[in-house]
Short mmCIF file of C-alpha atoms and ligand atoms in Angstrom, two decimals:
data_model
loop_
_atom_site.label_atom_id
_atom_site.label_comp_id
_atom_site.label_asym_id
_atom_site.label_seq_id
_atom_site.Cartn_x
_atom_site.Cartn_y
_atom_site.Cartn_z
CA UNK A 263 130.50 -15.79 69.28
CA UNK A 264 127.95 -17.45 66.97
CA UNK A 265 125.28 -17.40 69.67
CA UNK A 266 123.52 -14.11 70.37
CA UNK A 267 121.46 -15.83 73.08
CA UNK A 268 118.15 -14.58 71.69
CA UNK A 269 115.08 -15.09 73.91
CA UNK A 270 111.80 -14.74 71.97
CA UNK A 271 109.24 -12.76 73.94
CA UNK A 272 111.72 -12.16 76.71
CA UNK A 273 111.68 -9.87 79.72
CA UNK A 274 114.26 -8.39 82.06
CA UNK A 275 113.83 -7.73 85.77
CA UNK A 276 115.90 -4.79 87.02
CA UNK A 277 116.42 -3.46 90.53
CA UNK A 278 118.66 -0.58 91.61
CA UNK A 279 120.26 -0.38 88.16
CA UNK A 280 121.30 -4.03 88.18
CA UNK A 281 119.81 -6.90 86.16
CA UNK A 282 118.11 -9.34 88.53
CA UNK A 283 116.77 -11.87 86.06
CA UNK A 284 116.30 -12.50 82.33
CA UNK A 285 113.96 -15.01 80.69
CA UNK A 286 110.64 -15.59 78.97
CA UNK A 287 108.10 -12.92 79.93
CA UNK A 288 105.72 -15.38 81.56
CA UNK A 289 108.42 -16.67 83.90
CA UNK A 290 109.67 -13.16 84.79
CA UNK A 291 106.10 -11.96 85.45
CA UNK A 292 105.40 -14.97 87.66
CA UNK A 293 108.46 -14.29 89.80
CA UNK A 294 108.59 -10.49 90.11
CA UNK A 295 106.32 -7.52 90.60
CA UNK A 296 107.56 -4.24 89.18
CA UNK A 297 107.00 -0.64 90.27
CA UNK A 298 107.43 0.30 86.65
CA UNK A 299 107.01 -1.77 83.51
CA UNK A 300 108.35 -0.85 80.08
CA UNK A 301 106.50 -2.45 77.18
CA UNK A 302 108.79 -3.25 74.26
CA UNK A 303 106.43 -5.67 72.52
CA UNK A 304 107.59 -6.32 68.97
CA UNK A 305 110.95 -4.61 69.50
CA UNK A 306 114.36 -6.15 70.01
CA UNK A 307 116.27 -5.40 73.22
CA UNK A 308 120.04 -5.84 73.38
CA UNK A 309 122.96 -4.83 75.61
CA UNK A 310 124.26 -1.28 75.35
CA UNK A 311 127.29 -1.12 73.08
CA UNK A 312 130.78 -1.02 74.52
CA UNK A 313 133.23 0.95 72.36
CA UNK A 314 136.64 -0.34 73.48
CA UNK A 315 138.97 1.95 71.46
CA UNK A 316 138.47 5.69 70.97
CA UNK A 317 140.50 8.89 70.88
CA UNK A 318 137.53 11.08 71.77
CA UNK A 319 139.26 14.04 73.44
CA UNK A 320 141.06 16.45 71.10
CA UNK A 321 140.71 19.91 69.58
CA UNK A 322 140.25 20.92 65.96
CA UNK A 323 139.55 18.64 63.02
CA UNK A 324 141.36 17.17 60.02
CA UNK A 325 138.91 18.01 57.24
CA UNK A 326 141.53 19.61 54.96
CA UNK A 327 143.82 16.62 55.46
CA UNK A 328 140.97 14.30 54.50
CA UNK A 329 140.79 15.97 51.10
CA UNK A 330 144.53 15.38 50.59
CA UNK A 331 144.18 11.76 51.66
CA UNK A 332 141.41 11.20 49.16
CA UNK A 333 143.75 12.58 46.49
CA UNK A 334 146.18 9.81 47.39
CA UNK A 335 148.61 11.20 49.98
CA UNK A 336 149.36 8.29 52.40
CA UNK A 337 148.49 8.57 56.12
CA UNK A 338 152.08 7.96 57.29
CA UNK A 339 153.46 10.56 54.82
CA UNK A 340 151.16 13.21 56.26
CA UNK A 341 152.36 12.32 59.77
CA UNK A 342 156.04 12.37 58.70
CA UNK A 343 155.65 15.88 57.27
CA UNK A 344 154.34 17.22 60.60
CA UNK A 345 150.61 16.84 59.93
CA UNK A 346 148.24 14.12 61.03
CA UNK A 347 148.42 13.39 64.76
CA UNK A 348 150.85 16.33 65.11
CA UNK A 349 148.36 18.80 63.64
CA UNK A 350 145.76 17.64 66.19
CA UNK A 351 148.48 17.90 68.86
CA UNK A 352 149.01 21.60 68.04
CA UNK A 353 145.27 22.34 68.31
CA UNK A 354 145.00 20.30 71.51
CA UNK A 355 147.94 22.04 73.20
CA UNK A 356 146.24 25.38 72.50
CA UNK A 357 142.90 24.30 74.03
CA UNK A 358 141.76 24.62 77.64
CA UNK A 359 140.57 21.63 79.70
CA UNK A 360 137.03 23.05 79.52
CA UNK A 361 137.17 23.33 75.71
CA UNK A 362 138.46 19.77 75.47
CA UNK A 363 135.72 18.58 77.82
CA UNK A 364 132.85 20.34 76.05
CA UNK A 365 133.83 19.16 72.56
CA UNK A 366 134.33 15.59 73.76
CA UNK A 367 131.02 15.72 75.62
CA UNK A 368 129.24 16.69 72.41
CA UNK A 369 130.73 13.60 70.71
CA UNK A 370 129.97 11.33 73.65
CA UNK A 371 126.30 12.46 73.66
CA UNK A 372 126.02 11.42 70.02
CA UNK A 373 127.60 8.07 70.85
CA UNK A 374 125.01 7.58 73.59
CA UNK A 375 122.23 8.35 71.10
CA UNK A 376 123.73 5.64 68.90
CA UNK A 377 123.60 3.13 71.76
CA UNK A 378 127.07 3.27 73.29
CA UNK A 379 126.81 2.99 77.08
CA UNK A 380 130.49 2.29 77.89
CA UNK A 381 133.50 3.81 76.17
CA UNK A 382 137.28 3.63 76.39
CA UNK A 383 138.99 6.99 75.81
CA UNK A 384 142.69 7.49 75.11
CA UNK A 385 144.93 10.49 75.62
CA UNK A 386 147.65 10.97 73.02
CA UNK A 387 147.14 14.38 71.41
CA UNK A 388 149.09 16.27 74.04
CA UNK A 389 152.48 14.56 73.75
CA UNK A 390 153.88 16.63 76.61
CA UNK A 391 153.24 16.12 80.31
CA UNK A 392 151.11 19.23 80.78
CA UNK A 393 148.76 18.55 77.87
CA UNK A 394 148.52 14.80 78.46
CA UNK A 395 147.42 15.70 82.02
CA UNK A 396 144.89 18.16 80.54
CA UNK A 397 143.45 15.33 78.45
CA UNK A 398 143.18 13.15 81.57
CA UNK A 399 141.49 16.03 83.41
CA UNK A 400 139.00 16.37 80.54
CA UNK A 401 138.26 12.63 80.69
CA UNK A 402 137.68 12.93 84.43
CA UNK A 403 135.31 15.89 83.92
CA UNK A 404 133.49 13.98 81.17
CA UNK A 405 132.94 11.07 83.55
CA UNK A 406 131.21 13.48 85.91
CA UNK A 407 128.96 14.92 83.19
CA UNK A 408 127.76 11.94 81.14
CA UNK A 409 126.12 8.67 82.18
CA UNK A 410 128.31 6.46 79.98
CA UNK A 411 130.96 4.49 81.83
CA UNK A 412 134.43 5.64 80.79
CA UNK A 413 137.64 3.60 80.85
CA UNK A 414 140.68 5.88 80.41
CA UNK A 415 143.89 4.94 78.60
CA UNK A 416 147.20 6.80 78.68
CA UNK A 417 148.62 6.97 75.14
CA UNK A 418 151.59 9.31 75.54
CA UNK A 419 153.39 7.09 73.02
CA UNK A 420 151.04 8.04 70.16
CA UNK A 421 153.59 10.01 68.10
CA UNK A 422 156.98 11.64 68.59
CA UNK A 423 156.41 15.36 69.34
CA UNK A 424 158.43 18.03 67.49
CA UNK A 425 160.60 18.74 70.58
CA UNK A 426 161.95 15.21 70.19
CA UNK A 427 162.10 15.00 66.38
CA UNK A 428 164.76 12.43 65.50
CA UNK A 429 165.02 11.43 69.17
CA UNK A 430 162.18 9.02 69.87
CA UNK A 431 164.30 7.41 72.60
CA UNK A 432 164.47 10.75 74.41
CA UNK A 433 160.68 11.02 74.31
CA UNK A 434 160.30 7.44 75.52
CA UNK A 435 162.52 8.34 78.49
CA UNK A 436 160.22 11.30 79.27
CA UNK A 437 157.20 8.99 79.14
CA UNK A 438 158.93 6.60 81.53
CA UNK A 439 160.32 9.14 83.96
CA UNK A 440 157.64 11.81 84.05
CA UNK A 441 154.44 11.13 82.13
CA UNK A 442 153.54 7.64 83.34
CA UNK A 443 154.07 8.50 87.03
CA UNK A 444 151.98 11.68 86.55
CA UNK A 445 149.23 9.65 84.85
CA UNK A 446 149.20 7.11 87.68
CA UNK A 447 148.95 9.93 90.22
CA UNK A 448 146.05 11.49 88.28
CA UNK A 449 144.18 8.19 88.26
CA UNK A 450 144.49 7.64 92.01
CA UNK A 451 142.93 11.06 92.68
CA UNK A 452 140.31 10.97 89.90
CA UNK A 453 136.65 9.92 89.73
CA UNK A 454 137.87 6.84 87.90
CA UNK A 455 140.14 5.62 90.71
CA UNK A 456 139.74 1.92 91.38
CA UNK A 457 138.52 1.28 87.81
CA UNK A 458 140.81 0.02 85.02
CA UNK A 459 143.34 2.54 83.60
CA UNK A 460 145.29 1.28 80.59
CA UNK A 461 148.56 2.21 78.93
CA UNK A 462 148.76 1.96 75.14
CA UNK A 463 151.37 2.78 72.45
CA UNK A 464 151.44 3.15 68.65
CA UNK A 465 153.92 0.54 67.39
CA UNK A 466 154.41 1.54 63.75
CA UNK A 467 157.07 2.40 61.17
CA UNK A 468 158.44 5.90 61.85
CA UNK A 469 156.49 6.13 65.10
CA UNK A 470 157.65 3.75 67.88
CA UNK A 471 159.61 0.61 67.02
CA UNK A 472 159.29 -2.67 68.91
CA UNK A 473 162.10 -1.86 71.38
CA UNK A 474 160.67 1.58 72.22
CA UNK A 475 157.19 0.10 72.52
CA UNK A 476 158.51 -2.56 74.89
CA UNK A 477 160.21 0.09 77.05
CA UNK A 478 156.96 2.06 77.40
CA UNK A 479 154.79 -0.98 78.11
CA UNK A 480 157.24 -2.50 80.59
CA UNK A 481 157.49 0.80 82.47
CA UNK A 482 153.70 0.96 82.57
CA UNK A 483 153.44 -2.60 83.81
CA UNK A 484 155.83 -1.77 86.65
CA UNK A 485 153.33 0.91 87.69
CA UNK A 486 150.49 -1.68 87.50
CA UNK A 487 148.86 -0.38 84.33
CA UNK A 488 147.08 -3.08 82.31
CA UNK A 489 148.21 -2.87 78.68
CA UNK A 490 146.89 -2.29 75.16
CA UNK A 491 148.74 -1.82 71.90
CA UNK A 492 148.14 -0.29 68.44
CA UNK A 493 149.88 -2.80 66.17
CA UNK A 494 150.02 -3.78 62.51
CA UNK A 495 147.98 -0.86 61.13
CA UNK A 496 150.34 -0.23 58.18
CA UNK A 497 153.60 -2.09 58.82
CA UNK A 498 154.07 -5.12 61.08
CA UNK A 499 156.93 -4.66 63.57
CA UNK A 500 156.16 -7.68 65.75
CA UNK A 501 153.83 -5.76 68.02
CA UNK A 502 151.32 -8.61 68.34
CA UNK A 503 153.82 -11.09 69.80
CA UNK A 504 155.20 -8.36 72.04
CA UNK A 505 151.73 -7.46 73.35
CA UNK A 506 150.86 -11.11 73.97
CA UNK A 507 154.20 -11.74 75.72
CA UNK A 508 153.59 -8.75 78.01
CA UNK A 509 150.11 -10.02 78.87
CA UNK A 510 148.27 -7.14 77.17
CA UNK A 511 144.49 -7.12 77.54
CA UNK A 512 144.09 -6.26 73.85
CA UNK A 513 146.00 -5.63 70.65
CA UNK A 514 144.26 -3.35 68.19
CA UNK A 515 144.16 -2.71 64.39
CA UNK A 516 145.73 -5.99 63.05
CA UNK A 517 145.32 -4.93 59.41
CA UNK A 518 148.62 -6.44 58.24
CA UNK A 519 149.25 -9.08 60.91
CA UNK A 520 151.32 -11.95 59.47
CA UNK A 521 150.10 -15.55 59.79
CA UNK A 522 152.52 -16.51 62.59
CA UNK A 523 151.51 -13.54 64.76
CA UNK A 524 147.82 -14.22 64.13
CA UNK A 525 148.39 -17.77 65.43
CA UNK A 526 150.11 -16.40 68.56
CA UNK A 527 147.19 -14.04 69.18
CA UNK A 528 144.56 -16.71 68.50
CA UNK A 529 146.16 -19.00 71.10
CA UNK A 530 146.39 -16.26 73.74
CA UNK A 531 143.91 -14.65 76.15
CA UNK A 532 144.69 -11.23 74.61
CA UNK A 533 141.65 -9.75 72.87
CA UNK A 534 141.93 -8.94 69.15
CA UNK A 535 140.31 -5.56 68.46
CA UNK A 536 139.66 -4.64 64.83
CA UNK A 537 138.78 -1.15 63.63
CA UNK A 538 137.17 -1.34 60.18
CA UNK A 539 136.19 2.36 60.10
CA UNK A 540 139.90 3.14 59.65
CA UNK A 541 140.17 1.11 56.44
CA UNK A 542 136.86 2.56 55.25
CA UNK A 543 137.88 6.16 56.02
CA UNK A 544 141.27 5.76 54.37
CA UNK A 545 139.43 4.55 51.26
CA UNK A 546 140.95 1.09 51.48
CA UNK A 547 139.30 -2.18 50.55
CA UNK A 548 141.78 -4.14 52.70
CA UNK A 549 140.45 -5.02 56.16
CA UNK A 550 141.88 -6.94 59.12
CA UNK A 551 141.23 -10.66 58.68
CA UNK A 552 138.71 -10.92 61.49
CA UNK A 553 137.16 -14.05 60.02
CA UNK A 554 140.40 -16.01 60.29
CA UNK A 555 141.10 -14.62 63.75
CA UNK A 556 137.75 -15.96 64.97
CA UNK A 557 138.08 -19.23 63.08
CA UNK A 558 141.54 -19.81 64.56
CA UNK A 559 140.24 -19.23 68.07
CA UNK A 560 140.89 -15.57 68.89
CA UNK A 561 138.45 -13.59 71.00
CA UNK A 562 137.50 -10.63 68.83
CA UNK A 563 136.05 -7.21 69.61
CA UNK A 564 135.26 -4.26 67.34
CA UNK A 565 135.53 -0.53 68.01
CA UNK A 566 135.04 2.80 66.28
CA UNK A 567 138.61 4.10 66.91
CA UNK A 568 136.79 7.47 66.93
CA UNK A 569 139.49 10.04 66.13
CA UNK A 570 139.89 13.05 63.84
CA UNK A 571 142.45 11.49 61.51
CA UNK A 572 141.77 7.88 60.67
CA UNK A 573 138.20 7.32 61.85
CA UNK A 574 135.79 10.23 62.33
CA UNK A 575 133.04 7.84 63.36
CA UNK A 576 130.95 7.60 66.55
CA UNK A 577 128.62 4.76 65.55
CA UNK A 578 129.03 1.19 66.78
CA UNK A 579 126.15 -0.03 64.57
CA UNK A 580 128.03 1.30 61.53
CA UNK A 581 131.16 -0.58 62.67
CA UNK A 582 129.05 -3.74 63.01
CA UNK A 583 127.68 -3.18 59.50
CA UNK A 584 131.23 -2.86 58.11
CA UNK A 585 132.44 -5.93 60.01
CA UNK A 586 129.61 -8.04 58.55
CA UNK A 587 130.14 -6.91 54.97
CA UNK A 588 133.94 -6.72 54.71
CA UNK A 589 135.16 -8.98 57.50
CA UNK A 590 132.48 -11.64 57.11
CA UNK A 591 131.24 -11.62 60.68
CA UNK A 592 127.74 -12.97 61.21
CA UNK A 593 125.25 -10.57 62.82
CA UNK A 594 125.55 -12.52 66.10
CA UNK A 595 129.36 -12.32 66.01
CA UNK A 596 129.19 -8.58 65.31
CA UNK A 597 126.83 -8.07 68.27
CA UNK A 598 129.04 -10.09 70.61
CA UNK A 599 132.14 -8.27 69.32
CA UNK A 600 130.46 -4.91 70.06
CA UNK A 601 129.18 -5.84 73.53
CA UNK A 602 130.49 -8.70 75.67
CA UNK A 603 133.88 -9.11 74.00
CA UNK A 604 134.35 -5.34 73.89
CA UNK A 605 133.64 -5.26 77.62
CA UNK A 606 136.37 -7.84 78.24
CA UNK A 607 138.72 -5.79 76.02
CA UNK A 608 138.56 -2.97 78.59
CA UNK A 609 138.48 -5.03 81.77
CA UNK A 610 134.74 -4.70 82.44
CA UNK A 611 133.57 -8.13 81.27
CA UNK A 612 132.07 -8.91 84.68
CA UNK A 613 130.03 -5.67 84.85
CA UNK A 614 128.69 -4.75 81.40
CA UNK A 615 128.31 -6.12 77.86
CA UNK A 616 125.55 -8.70 78.28
CA UNK A 617 122.06 -9.03 79.71
CA UNK A 618 122.78 -11.33 82.62
CA UNK A 619 121.86 -11.31 86.32
CA UNK A 620 124.28 -9.25 88.38
CA UNK A 621 125.34 -7.01 85.50
CA UNK A 622 124.55 -3.32 85.11
CA UNK A 623 121.19 -2.74 83.43
CA UNK A 624 122.67 -1.07 80.32
CA UNK A 625 120.35 -1.88 77.45
CA UNK A 626 118.91 -0.68 74.19
CA UNK A 627 115.40 -0.90 72.78
CA UNK A 628 115.68 -1.03 69.00
CA UNK A 629 113.29 0.30 66.40
CA UNK A 630 113.23 -3.20 64.89
CA UNK A 631 111.80 -6.62 65.72
CA UNK A 632 115.13 -8.47 65.41
CA UNK A 633 118.70 -7.46 66.37
CA UNK A 634 119.94 -8.35 62.87
CA UNK A 635 118.32 -5.16 61.58
CA UNK A 636 121.17 -3.37 63.36
CA UNK A 637 123.70 -4.61 60.80
CA UNK A 638 121.35 -4.85 57.84
CA UNK A 639 120.58 -1.12 57.87
CA UNK A 640 123.32 1.48 57.82
CA UNK A 641 123.48 5.27 57.83
CA UNK A 642 120.59 5.94 60.18
CA UNK A 643 119.98 5.25 63.84
CA UNK A 644 117.90 2.22 64.81
CA UNK A 645 118.40 2.79 68.54
CA UNK A 646 115.04 3.91 69.96
CA UNK A 647 115.87 4.03 73.68
CA UNK A 648 119.00 3.76 75.78
CA UNK A 649 118.82 2.63 79.39
CA UNK A 650 121.91 3.12 81.55
CA UNK A 651 122.05 1.53 85.02
CA UNK A 652 118.27 1.13 84.84
CA UNK A 653 117.54 4.77 83.87
CA UNK A 654 116.37 6.05 80.48
CA UNK A 655 119.07 8.34 79.09
CA UNK A 656 117.66 8.41 75.54
O1 NIG B 277 144.12 4.44 65.99
N1 NIG B 277 146.97 4.87 64.65
C1 NIG B 277 147.14 5.71 65.52
N2 NIG B 277 146.20 6.40 66.14
C2 NIG B 277 144.90 6.60 65.62
C3 NIG B 277 144.85 7.67 64.60
C4 NIG B 277 145.13 8.96 65.20
C5 NIG B 277 145.05 10.13 64.26
O2 NIG B 277 145.28 9.99 63.05
O3 NIG B 277 144.75 11.21 64.78
C6 NIG B 277 144.35 5.29 65.14
O4 NIG B 277 144.12 5.08 63.93
FE1 FE B 278 143.53 4.20 67.75
#
């Protein structure tokens, strides 16, 4: 992760949206003739960002709740009293698929302007079969409208809906019996068929305990879903070891992961995904210990966690800036965490996330001579151009 693989005065040969070769300009010029040349002299070029954890499709906002949070009301207390995820659930249930699609598209366009060319998007604000399927339909429509690659994730186990208050087991049974099979059926008939489709759950105090989380993830695995897990955001319930034991592709948050679980994760092929915008937005100065995760051998990725409650943030460069300042990543580690490792965190490590022959030509031209400016600056956009599969989209 320490090596950003910088080539001074480099060039990239692209054909049919795929990278053919990368190297010093003189060598590339000697070996290829181009129908079109783009001159980026003096500007840094890097892979498009991969945002491997977002909740981009929802209705409404949580601005009023943000004010309460800043006055000291804890996140989990707001959820317990029927707000938080459940307030977004109410707005989302009342929205049409088209409304969900249009609002998410507006957010995705802004992400593209900020350099994100591949994004994971979770369901989880429907919490009943009909609305979870609406969220999947909106993700499908979004994939048809925007150039970014989308990896969908089913997160029916995001909160316990009011119909099942006090009966999380009953809701878990509904997920197993009805929602997961419906999600699998949607995927097979969608634009995203044949691409990865994950199942995720929120393993947290007063949400889903370790046994309920295991039930959901095991049911998903039976249906061939690859797995992800929200674990250790506020209270550690053993989610990391569970996710690793089930062969999850990633385990995300990791803010309060105990030493023994960090060691399990570091020794596993499961990707550690940290989400520093959540700590920042909740006004906390405590961040996941990404430095120790890397030093102990974990593969680490970073993501926005874009969502209305804990991270209203669409910017991967801002996440990189946070990770450098508060989690002590080097600029090269932050870039790798936001590109190649993030691609592996959503099962696309062989297609996107680095500038290498055979990969999709997803790249950014920066308004800066050196990629480190990306993390040095914050609060404005240093992405000058975005190229997706060889085409300028910004
Ligand atoms: O990743 N932690 C659970 N889910 C989201 C927050 C969702 C919300 O508050 O709306 C997260 O932080
Ligand atoms: Fe999340």
